[in-house]
Amino acid sequence: MFKRPSFKSLAQTTIEDLFASAEIRLGGDRPWDIRVHDERFFRRILTGGTLAFGESYMDGWWDCDALAEMCCRAIRARLEERVALNPHTALAFSASLLFNLQSRNRAGVVAKRHYDISNAFFECMLDPAMQYSCAWFRGTDDLAQAQREKMDLICRKLGLNEGTRLLDIGCGWGGLAKHAARNYGCHVVGITVSEKQRSYAAESCRGLPVKILLQDYRDLTERFDRIVSVGMLEHVGAKNYRRYMRTVFRSLRDGGVFLCQSIAGNWPSAYTDPWITKYIFPNSMLPSAGQMAQAAERLFVLEDLQNLGADYEKTLLAWERNFARSWNRFEARYGERFYRMWRFYLLSCAGAF
């Protein structure tokens, strides 16, 4: 009896060697090792980069028990930079150079594709105040308490008092506006480009001195004592950072204070990971600290800088646990591919932090 020998393809060898450089084994038994279920995986990753990596997970071609840890190792080893330039990355880079992907006409795309998924869905994933940004875990492991601590930190830094007029740019579901009005006596205007967020926030803040508007930041005409922006700058884009800062400056009274919380990259970037752009946050872009500072030059005096990034891993893992616990409520509506997509989003981002 004769048996034909099995040979690994060049694509398989290349991908195995690539992950091995990050201490990740394909077919290994450690929690962060990858189990490949479809041999087409290797060529798909080699030609499609990070977009193909995320899509192949969505399609069930591979699994990993410790997805966040695996992504952490892959990102630390910069594996995405070692895969040959592919059409998806080249297209994303070219589009960012040629077009303003965060123009007024495009501003509502991320709302329709992401924030308007379902208020009930986000209620199950987030804390009761519906904060969709990094919490501040100080003396607690409870997500709700950590988000309250973060909101109080923001309010204290802004120096809010009774009667302060506060503008919340990208106010989300109104949690911070409600907190500032209820606990600090502020009069708040919140703006969002998401219709579902606007409706939810308006109802949540009913009876408080809070007004929620469906409005682009470029259309601001009023002036305020304080302005806050939480998780908004990631949707502004490099071509618009200076205009954003000029708009805030124009909308702030003399002596006023602007607080901006944003996820920031370690270096300037012109485009976002193709998978995140396609499936999670269309037209998004992470600013660097340098880009933010440069955009604010000759407008603002930088008074304070604080990094909460270490807490974002805990925040994302808490969201993933809430999502997994609640999935049975949404499984019939969204299906298995959405479940894997959302899990990959939350855990890969946790790994990045």
mmCIF file of C-alpha atoms in Angstrom:
data_model
loop_
_atom_site.group_PDB
_atom_site.id
_atom_site.type_symbol
_atom_site.label_atom_id
_atom_site.label_comp_id
_atom_site.label_asym_id
_atom_site.label_seq_id
_atom_site.Cartn_x
_atom_site.Cartn_y
_atom_site.Cartn_z
ATOM 1 C CA MET A 1 0.000 0.000 0.000
ATOM 2 C CA PHE A 2 1.351 3.372 -0.947
ATOM 3 C CA LYS A 3 0.326 6.786 0.459
ATOM 4 C CA ARG A 4 0.946 10.043 -1.346
ATOM 5 C CA PRO A 5 2.965 12.443 0.834
ATOM 6 C CA SER A 6 1.282 15.665 2.045
ATOM 7 C CA PHE A 7 3.001 18.889 1.146
ATOM 8 C CA LYS A 8 2.291 22.283 2.638
ATOM 9 C CA SER A 9 1.552 25.005 0.156
ATOM 10 C CA LEU A 10 3.814 28.009 -0.061
ATOM 11 C CA ALA A 11 0.938 30.146 1.266
ATOM 12 C CA GLN A 12 0.517 27.903 4.316
ATOM 13 C CA THR A 13 4.231 27.910 5.100
ATOM 14 C CA THR A 14 4.421 31.671 4.720
ATOM 15 C CA ILE A 15 1.446 32.340 7.000
ATOM 16 C CA GLU A 16 2.592 29.811 9.598
ATOM 17 C CA ASP A 17 6.044 31.425 9.701
ATOM 18 C CA LEU A 18 4.451 34.866 9.939
ATOM 19 C CA PHE A 19 2.350 33.985 12.982
ATOM 20 C CA ALA A 20 5.191 32.016 14.547
ATOM 21 C CA SER A 21 7.202 35.239 14.688
ATOM 22 C CA ALA A 22 4.494 36.541 17.044
ATOM 23 C CA GLU A 23 4.567 33.338 19.140
ATOM 24 C CA ILE A 24 1.256 32.184 17.645
ATOM 25 C CA ARG A 25 1.035 28.637 16.326
ATOM 26 C CA LEU A 26 -1.482 27.525 13.744
ATOM 27 C CA GLY A 27 -2.853 24.257 15.070
ATOM 28 C CA GLY A 28 -1.250 24.737 18.483
ATOM 29 C CA ASP A 29 -2.899 23.986 21.810
ATOM 30 C CA ARG A 30 -2.309 27.253 23.682
ATOM 31 C CA PRO A 31 -5.353 29.530 24.185
ATOM 32 C CA TRP A 32 -3.995 32.169 21.777
ATOM 33 C CA ASP A 33 -3.109 29.673 19.033
ATOM 34 C CA ILE A 34 -5.252 29.536 15.892
ATOM 35 C CA ARG A 35 -7.237 26.491 14.744
ATOM 36 C CA VAL A 36 -7.729 26.571 10.987
ATOM 37 C CA HIS A 37 -10.894 24.878 9.699
ATOM 38 C CA ASP A 38 -10.551 25.687 5.993
ATOM 39 C CA GLU A 39 -7.275 25.366 4.105
ATOM 40 C CA ARG A 40 -8.256 28.263 1.835
ATOM 41 C CA PHE A 41 -7.486 30.450 4.872
ATOM 42 C CA PHE A 42 -3.767 30.633 4.062
ATOM 43 C CA ARG A 43 -4.019 32.005 0.555
ATOM 44 C CA ARG A 44 -6.896 34.275 1.550
ATOM 45 C CA ILE A 45 -4.817 35.947 4.291
ATOM 46 C CA LEU A 46 -1.728 36.165 2.096
ATOM 47 C CA THR A 47 -3.607 38.070 -0.603
ATOM 48 C CA GLY A 48 -6.174 39.928 1.492
ATOM 49 C CA GLY A 49 -4.354 41.059 4.638
ATOM 50 C CA THR A 50 -6.286 42.165 7.721
ATOM 51 C CA LEU A 51 -9.580 42.465 5.835
ATOM 52 C CA ALA A 52 -9.369 38.820 4.822
ATOM 53 C CA PHE A 53 -8.283 37.831 8.337
ATOM 54 C CA GLY A 54 -11.413 39.352 9.869
ATOM 55 C CA GLU A 55 -13.720 38.123 7.123
ATOM 56 C CA SER A 56 -12.386 34.568 7.331
ATOM 57 C CA TYR A 57 -13.147 34.577 11.069
ATOM 58 C CA MET A 58 -16.663 35.810 10.314
ATOM 59 C CA ASP A 59 -17.004 32.938 7.825
ATOM 60 C CA GLY A 60 -15.909 30.367 10.418
ATOM 61 C CA TRP A 61 -12.652 29.439 8.692
ATOM 62 C CA TRP A 62 -10.666 29.664 11.937
ATOM 63 C CA ASP A 63 -11.109 29.976 15.695
ATOM 64 C CA CYS A 64 -9.076 31.000 18.708
ATOM 65 C CA ASP A 65 -9.972 30.617 22.389
ATOM 66 C CA ALA A 66 -8.082 33.753 23.537
ATOM 67 C CA LEU A 67 -8.848 36.052 20.642
ATOM 68 C CA ALA A 68 -7.805 39.253 22.431
ATOM 69 C CA GLU A 69 -4.439 37.805 23.452
ATOM 70 C CA MET A 70 -3.802 36.504 19.932
ATOM 71 C CA CYS A 71 -4.569 39.912 18.437
ATOM 72 C CA CYS A 72 -2.357 41.584 21.025
ATOM 73 C CA ARG A 73 0.567 39.374 19.993
ATOM 74 C CA ALA A 74 -0.090 39.903 16.276
ATOM 75 C CA ILE A 75 -0.310 43.686 16.640
ATOM 76 C CA ARG A 76 2.769 43.878 18.875
ATOM 77 C CA ALA A 77 4.720 41.971 16.205
ATOM 78 C CA ARG A 78 3.229 44.270 13.514
ATOM 79 C CA LEU A 79 2.200 41.332 11.378
ATOM 80 C CA GLU A 80 -0.092 43.509 9.260
ATOM 81 C CA GLU A 81 2.950 45.411 8.013
ATOM 82 C CA ARG A 82 4.666 42.206 6.923
ATOM 83 C CA VAL A 83 1.962 40.973 4.581
ATOM 84 C CA ALA A 84 2.524 42.179 1.036
ATOM 85 C CA LEU A 85 0.534 45.259 0.050
ATOM 86 C CA ASN A 86 -2.892 44.098 -1.066
ATOM 87 C CA PRO A 87 -5.583 45.853 -3.118
ATOM 88 C CA HIS A 88 -7.779 46.560 -0.075
ATOM 89 C CA THR A 89 -5.055 48.420 1.810
ATOM 90 C CA ALA A 90 -3.925 50.242 -1.315
ATOM 91 C CA LEU A 91 -7.497 51.311 -2.070
ATOM 92 C CA ALA A 92 -8.069 52.569 1.485
ATOM 93 C CA PHE A 93 -4.853 54.568 1.414
ATOM 94 C CA SER A 94 -5.567 56.079 -2.015
ATOM 95 C CA ALA A 95 -9.140 57.000 -1.098
ATOM 96 C CA SER A 96 -7.986 58.781 2.045
ATOM 97 C CA LEU A 97 -5.557 60.869 0.015
ATOM 98 C CA LEU A 98 -7.947 61.706 -2.816
ATOM 99 C CA PHE A 99 -11.215 62.247 -0.962
ATOM 100 C CA ASN A 100 -12.526 63.798 2.238
ATOM 101 C CA LEU A 101 -14.070 60.618 3.622
ATOM 102 C CA GLN A 102 -15.531 62.498 6.596
ATOM 103 C CA SER A 103 -17.250 65.272 4.635
ATOM 104 C CA ARG A 104 -20.655 66.629 5.619
ATOM 105 C CA ASN A 105 -22.352 64.346 3.082
ATOM 106 C CA ARG A 106 -20.613 61.279 4.484
ATOM 107 C CA ALA A 107 -21.066 62.148 8.157
ATOM 108 C CA GLY A 108 -24.269 60.139 8.532
ATOM 109 C CA VAL A 109 -22.897 56.897 7.082
ATOM 110 C CA VAL A 110 -21.436 55.654 10.353
ATOM 111 C CA ALA A 111 -24.704 56.455 12.134
ATOM 112 C CA LYS A 112 -26.757 54.355 9.734
ATOM 113 C CA ARG A 113 -24.246 51.492 9.620
ATOM 114 C CA HIS A 114 -23.259 51.351 13.282
ATOM 115 C CA TYR A 115 -24.963 53.577 15.850
ATOM 116 C CA ASP A 116 -28.449 53.000 14.452
ATOM 117 C CA ILE A 117 -28.205 49.193 14.648
ATOM 118 C CA SER A 118 -30.634 49.108 17.569
ATOM 119 C CA ASN A 119 -30.931 51.032 20.816
ATOM 120 C CA ALA A 120 -31.981 47.805 22.539
ATOM 121 C CA PHE A 121 -28.827 46.095 21.280
ATOM 122 C CA PHE A 122 -26.553 48.777 22.738
ATOM 123 C CA GLU A 123 -28.569 48.831 25.977
ATOM 124 C CA CYS A 124 -27.652 45.179 26.486
ATOM 125 C CA MET A 125 -23.968 45.725 25.730
ATOM 126 C CA LEU A 126 -23.228 49.024 27.475
ATOM 127 C CA ASP A 127 -23.692 50.301 31.023
ATOM 128 C CA PRO A 128 -26.996 51.877 32.188
ATOM 129 C CA ALA A 129 -25.730 55.362 31.224
ATOM 130 C CA MET A 130 -25.067 54.086 27.670
ATOM 131 C CA GLN A 131 -21.459 55.265 27.594
ATOM 132 C CA TYR A 132 -19.784 53.996 24.413
ATOM 133 C CA SER A 133 -16.253 55.074 25.304
ATOM 134 C CA CYS A 134 -13.460 54.132 27.699
ATOM 135 C CA ALA A 135 -14.488 53.778 31.348
ATOM 136 C CA TRP A 136 -12.228 54.741 34.257
ATOM 137 C CA PHE A 137 -11.699 51.778 36.577
ATOM 138 C CA ARG A 138 -10.543 53.264 39.874
ATOM 139 C CA GLY A 139 -11.244 51.119 42.922
ATOM 140 C CA THR A 140 -13.902 49.127 41.076
ATOM 141 C CA ASP A 141 -14.305 46.364 38.495
ATOM 142 C CA ASP A 142 -17.928 47.300 37.864
ATOM 143 C CA LEU A 143 -18.487 48.822 34.416
ATOM 144 C CA ALA A 144 -21.382 51.051 35.503
ATOM 145 C CA GLN A 145 -19.413 52.503 38.408
ATOM 146 C CA ALA A 146 -16.320 52.959 36.224
ATOM 147 C CA GLN A 147 -18.361 54.899 33.668
ATOM 148 C CA ARG A 148 -19.804 57.109 36.398
ATOM 149 C CA GLU A 149 -16.265 57.752 37.619
ATOM 150 C CA LYS A 150 -15.233 58.741 34.095
ATOM 151 C CA MET A 151 -18.184 61.099 33.676
ATOM 152 C CA ASP A 152 -17.397 62.726 37.027
ATOM 153 C CA LEU A 153 -13.755 63.063 35.980
ATOM 154 C CA ILE A 154 -14.854 64.905 32.830
ATOM 155 C CA CYS A 155 -17.217 67.175 34.735
ATOM 156 C CA ARG A 156 -14.558 68.056 37.303
ATOM 157 C CA LYS A 157 -11.958 68.782 34.649
ATOM 158 C CA LEU A 158 -14.439 71.082 32.902
ATOM 159 C CA GLY A 159 -15.227 72.835 36.171
ATOM 160 C CA LEU A 160 -18.982 72.571 35.706
ATOM 161 C CA ASN A 161 -21.276 74.568 37.966
ATOM 162 C CA GLU A 162 -24.930 75.474 38.324
ATOM 163 C CA GLY A 163 -26.086 77.225 35.154
ATOM 164 C CA THR A 164 -23.009 76.420 33.035
ATOM 165 C CA ARG A 165 -23.892 76.136 29.335
ATOM 166 C CA LEU A 166 -22.321 72.919 28.079
ATOM 167 C CA LEU A 167 -22.144 71.643 24.510
ATOM 168 C CA ASP A 168 -21.681 67.896 24.021
ATOM 169 C CA ILE A 169 -20.471 67.221 20.459
ATOM 170 C CA GLY A 170 -21.350 63.682 19.435
ATOM 171 C CA CYS A 171 -23.488 63.191 22.534
ATOM 172 C CA GLY A 172 -24.385 59.572 21.796
ATOM 173 C CA TRP A 173 -27.346 58.341 23.819
ATOM 174 C CA GLY A 174 -27.185 61.354 26.138
ATOM 175 C CA GLY A 175 -25.624 59.756 29.214
ATOM 176 C CA LEU A 176 -23.013 62.442 29.838
ATOM 177 C CA ALA A 177 -25.480 65.265 29.122
ATOM 178 C CA LYS A 178 -27.911 63.739 31.620
ATOM 179 C CA HIS A 179 -25.168 63.283 34.222
ATOM 180 C CA ALA A 180 -23.925 66.867 33.872
ATOM 181 C CA ALA A 181 -27.431 68.341 34.070
ATOM 182 C CA ARG A 182 -28.618 66.197 36.967
ATOM 183 C CA ASN A 183 -25.475 66.300 39.129
ATOM 184 C CA TYR A 184 -23.891 69.644 38.233
ATOM 185 C CA GLY A 185 -26.884 71.819 37.306
ATOM 186 C CA CYS A 186 -25.681 72.470 33.750
ATOM 187 C CA HIS A 187 -27.763 73.526 30.790
ATOM 188 C CA VAL A 188 -26.696 71.129 28.054
ATOM 189 C CA VAL A 189 -27.010 71.017 24.280
ATOM 190 C CA GLY A 190 -26.064 67.685 22.734
ATOM 191 C CA ILE A 191 -25.635 67.095 19.010
ATOM 192 C CA THR A 192 -25.488 63.810 17.104
ATOM 193 C CA VAL A 193 -25.890 62.646 13.500
ATOM 194 C CA SER A 194 -27.726 59.485 14.618
ATOM 195 C CA GLU A 195 -31.524 59.683 14.599
ATOM 196 C CA LYS A 196 -31.859 56.736 16.980
ATOM 197 C CA GLN A 197 -29.385 58.259 19.416
ATOM 198 C CA ARG A 198 -31.189 61.594 19.265
ATOM 199 C CA SER A 199 -34.568 59.990 20.046
ATOM 200 C CA TYR A 200 -33.153 57.910 22.889
ATOM 201 C CA ALA A 201 -31.204 60.804 24.416
ATOM 202 C CA ALA A 202 -34.135 63.202 24.218
ATOM 203 C CA GLU A 203 -36.388 60.738 26.047
ATOM 204 C CA SER A 204 -33.711 59.858 28.612
ATOM 205 C CA CYS A 205 -33.110 63.534 29.433
ATOM 206 C CA ARG A 206 -36.787 64.503 29.570
ATOM 207 C CA GLY A 207 -37.464 66.982 32.378
ATOM 208 C CA LEU A 208 -33.842 68.145 32.566
ATOM 209 C CA PRO A 209 -32.332 71.324 31.057
ATOM 210 C CA VAL A 210 -31.007 69.311 28.106
ATOM 211 C CA LYS A 211 -31.666 69.818 24.405
ATOM 212 C CA ILE A 212 -30.642 67.107 21.923
ATOM 213 C CA LEU A 213 -30.251 68.068 18.267
ATOM 214 C CA LEU A 214 -29.746 66.082 15.078
ATOM 215 C CA GLN A 215 -26.923 68.245 13.755
ATOM 216 C CA ASP A 216 -23.452 68.137 12.209
ATOM 217 C CA TYR A 217 -20.725 69.914 14.166
ATOM 218 C CA ARG A 218 -20.031 72.126 11.161
ATOM 219 C CA ASP A 219 -23.461 73.734 11.566
ATOM 220 C CA LEU A 220 -22.887 75.042 15.097
ATOM 221 C CA THR A 221 -23.781 78.729 15.571
ATOM 222 C CA GLU A 222 -24.255 79.155 19.351
ATOM 223 C CA ARG A 223 -21.577 79.859 21.956
ATOM 224 C CA PHE A 224 -21.048 77.941 25.183
ATOM 225 C CA ASP A 225 -19.144 78.139 28.475
ATOM 226 C CA ARG A 226 -17.802 74.610 28.133
ATOM 227 C CA ILE A 227 -17.562 72.097 25.290
ATOM 228 C CA VAL A 228 -16.965 68.356 25.552
ATOM 229 C CA SER A 229 -16.318 65.796 22.834
ATOM 230 C CA VAL A 230 -16.144 62.106 23.794
ATOM 231 C CA GLY A 231 -15.417 59.482 21.146
ATOM 232 C CA MET A 232 -16.203 61.954 18.373
ATOM 233 C CA LEU A 233 -12.788 62.894 16.978
ATOM 234 C CA GLU A 234 -12.377 59.359 15.619
ATOM 235 C CA HIS A 235 -15.049 60.272 13.044
ATOM 236 C CA VAL A 236 -13.675 63.701 12.047
ATOM 237 C CA GLY A 237 -10.762 62.681 9.809
ATOM 238 C CA ALA A 238 -7.334 64.181 9.194
ATOM 239 C CA LYS A 239 -8.600 66.528 6.494
ATOM 240 C CA ASN A 240 -10.999 68.076 9.020
ATOM 241 C CA TYR A 241 -9.100 68.233 12.324
ATOM 242 C CA ARG A 242 -8.225 71.898 11.927
ATOM 243 C CA ARG A 243 -11.768 72.815 10.901
ATOM 244 C CA TYR A 244 -13.095 70.870 13.889
ATOM 245 C CA MET A 245 -10.867 72.781 16.290
ATOM 246 C CA ARG A 246 -11.757 76.101 14.641
ATOM 247 C CA THR A 247 -15.455 75.271 15.002
ATOM 248 C CA VAL A 248 -15.011 74.468 18.688
ATOM 249 C CA PHE A 249 -12.979 77.661 19.197
ATOM 250 C CA ARG A 250 -15.678 79.740 17.490
ATOM 251 C CA SER A 251 -18.369 78.098 19.646
ATOM 252 C CA LEU A 252 -16.575 78.661 22.962
ATOM 253 C CA ARG A 253 -16.838 81.831 24.995
ATOM 254 C CA ASP A 254 -13.678 83.643 26.111
ATOM 255 C CA GLY A 255 -12.044 81.792 28.976
ATOM 256 C CA GLY A 256 -14.039 78.669 28.197
ATOM 257 C CA VAL A 257 -12.730 75.103 28.405
ATOM 258 C CA PHE A 258 -12.840 72.337 25.799
ATOM 259 C CA LEU A 259 -12.315 68.697 26.805
ATOM 260 C CA CYS A 260 -11.743 66.120 24.085
ATOM 261 C CA GLN A 261 -11.590 62.381 24.754
ATOM 262 C CA SER A 262 -10.445 60.303 21.814
ATOM 263 C CA ILE A 263 -8.753 57.046 20.985
ATOM 264 C CA ALA A 264 -5.364 58.081 19.646
ATOM 265 C CA GLY A 265 -2.806 56.258 17.538
ATOM 266 C CA ASN A 266 0.901 56.298 18.315
ATOM 267 C CA TRP A 267 1.697 57.881 14.954
ATOM 268 C CA PRO A 268 -0.188 59.944 12.339
ATOM 269 C CA SER A 269 -2.397 57.866 10.092
ATOM 270 C CA ALA A 270 -4.148 58.581 6.823
ATOM 271 C CA TYR A 271 -6.492 55.583 6.853
ATOM 272 C CA THR A 272 -8.047 52.961 9.123
ATOM 273 C CA ASP A 273 -7.780 49.195 9.069
ATOM 274 C CA PRO A 274 -9.858 47.983 6.071
ATOM 275 C CA TRP A 275 -11.860 45.472 8.134
ATOM 276 C CA ILE A 276 -12.865 48.070 10.740
ATOM 277 C CA THR A 277 -13.768 50.503 7.961
ATOM 278 C CA LYS A 278 -15.908 48.006 6.069
ATOM 279 C CA TYR A 279 -17.749 46.347 8.932
ATOM 280 C CA ILE A 280 -17.675 48.530 12.047
ATOM 281 C CA PHE A 281 -16.866 52.245 11.680
ATOM 282 C CA PRO A 282 -17.090 53.467 8.068
ATOM 283 C CA ASN A 283 -14.865 56.478 7.307
ATOM 284 C CA SER A 284 -13.282 56.407 10.761
ATOM 285 C CA MET A 285 -9.706 57.442 11.507
ATOM 286 C CA LEU A 286 -7.652 57.535 14.691
ATOM 287 C CA PRO A 287 -5.796 60.808 15.257
ATOM 288 C CA SER A 288 -2.401 60.869 16.903
ATOM 289 C CA ALA A 289 -1.728 63.123 19.884
ATOM 290 C CA GLY A 290 0.493 65.189 17.600
ATOM 291 C CA GLN A 291 -2.259 65.660 15.032
ATOM 292 C CA MET A 292 -4.675 66.800 17.746
ATOM 293 C CA ALA A 293 -2.156 69.241 19.196
ATOM 294 C CA GLN A 294 -1.255 70.621 15.787
ATOM 295 C CA ALA A 295 -4.908 71.161 14.906
ATOM 296 C CA ALA A 296 -5.363 73.151 18.137
ATOM 297 C CA GLU A 297 -2.273 75.341 17.708
ATOM 298 C CA ARG A 298 -2.857 79.117 17.958
ATOM 299 C CA LEU A 299 -6.410 78.418 19.108
ATOM 300 C CA PHE A 300 -6.181 76.737 22.500
ATOM 301 C CA VAL A 301 -3.744 76.467 25.388
ATOM 302 C CA LEU A 302 -3.178 72.811 26.294
ATOM 303 C CA GLU A 303 -3.798 72.637 30.047
ATOM 304 C CA ASP A 304 -4.084 68.911 30.744
ATOM 305 C CA LEU A 305 -3.382 65.564 29.090
ATOM 306 C CA GLN A 306 -4.443 62.230 30.589
ATOM 307 C CA ASN A 307 -4.177 58.752 29.114
ATOM 308 C CA LEU A 308 -7.015 56.350 29.964
ATOM 309 C CA GLY A 309 -5.975 53.833 27.318
ATOM 310 C CA ALA A 310 -5.029 51.082 29.763
ATOM 311 C CA ASP A 311 -8.655 50.992 30.905
ATOM 312 C CA TYR A 312 -10.030 50.476 27.413
ATOM 313 C CA GLU A 313 -9.115 46.781 27.443
ATOM 314 C CA LYS A 314 -11.241 46.246 30.576
ATOM 315 C CA THR A 315 -14.041 48.314 29.037
ATOM 316 C CA LEU A 316 -14.089 46.296 25.816
ATOM 317 C CA LEU A 317 -13.941 42.979 27.654
ATOM 318 C CA ALA A 318 -16.896 44.073 29.805
ATOM 319 C CA TRP A 319 -18.838 44.993 26.662
ATOM 320 C CA GLU A 320 -18.014 41.611 25.115
ATOM 321 C CA ARG A 321 -19.267 39.775 28.217
ATOM 322 C CA ASN A 322 -22.502 41.767 28.165
ATOM 323 C CA PHE A 323 -22.887 41.117 24.437
ATOM 324 C CA ALA A 324 -22.345 37.366 24.841
ATOM 325 C CA ARG A 325 -24.821 37.146 27.753
ATOM 326 C CA SER A 326 -27.493 38.968 25.753
ATOM 327 C CA TRP A 327 -26.897 37.356 22.370
ATOM 328 C CA ASN A 328 -29.898 35.006 22.627
ATOM 329 C CA ARG A 329 -32.141 38.092 22.368
ATOM 330 C CA PHE A 330 -30.677 39.047 18.990
ATOM 331 C CA GLU A 331 -29.514 35.767 17.455
ATOM 332 C CA ALA A 332 -32.576 35.213 15.273
ATOM 333 C CA ARG A 333 -32.418 38.776 13.956
ATOM 334 C CA TYR A 334 -28.691 39.101 13.208
ATOM 335 C CA GLY A 335 -27.352 35.567 12.753
ATOM 336 C CA GLU A 336 -24.068 33.780 13.380
ATOM 337 C CA ARG A 337 -21.931 35.846 10.997
ATOM 338 C CA PHE A 338 -22.897 39.061 12.797
ATOM 339 C CA TYR A 339 -22.097 37.404 16.138
ATOM 340 C CA ARG A 340 -18.609 36.483 14.969
ATOM 341 C CA MET A 341 -18.121 39.911 13.400
ATOM 342 C CA TRP A 342 -19.071 41.751 16.596
ATOM 343 C CA ARG A 343 -17.005 39.447 18.781
ATOM 344 C CA PHE A 344 -13.977 39.932 16.538
ATOM 345 C CA TYR A 345 -14.482 43.702 16.705
ATOM 346 C CA LEU A 346 -14.622 43.873 20.501
ATOM 347 C CA LEU A 347 -11.866 41.368 21.238
ATOM 348 C CA SER A 348 -9.437 42.500 18.545
ATOM 349 C CA CYS A 349 -9.767 46.065 19.840
ATOM 350 C CA ALA A 350 -9.208 44.809 23.395
ATOM 351 C CA GLY A 351 -6.067 43.094 22.133
ATOM 352 C CA ALA A 352 -4.916 46.313 20.491
ATOM 353 C CA PHE A 353 -5.198 48.208 23.778
#
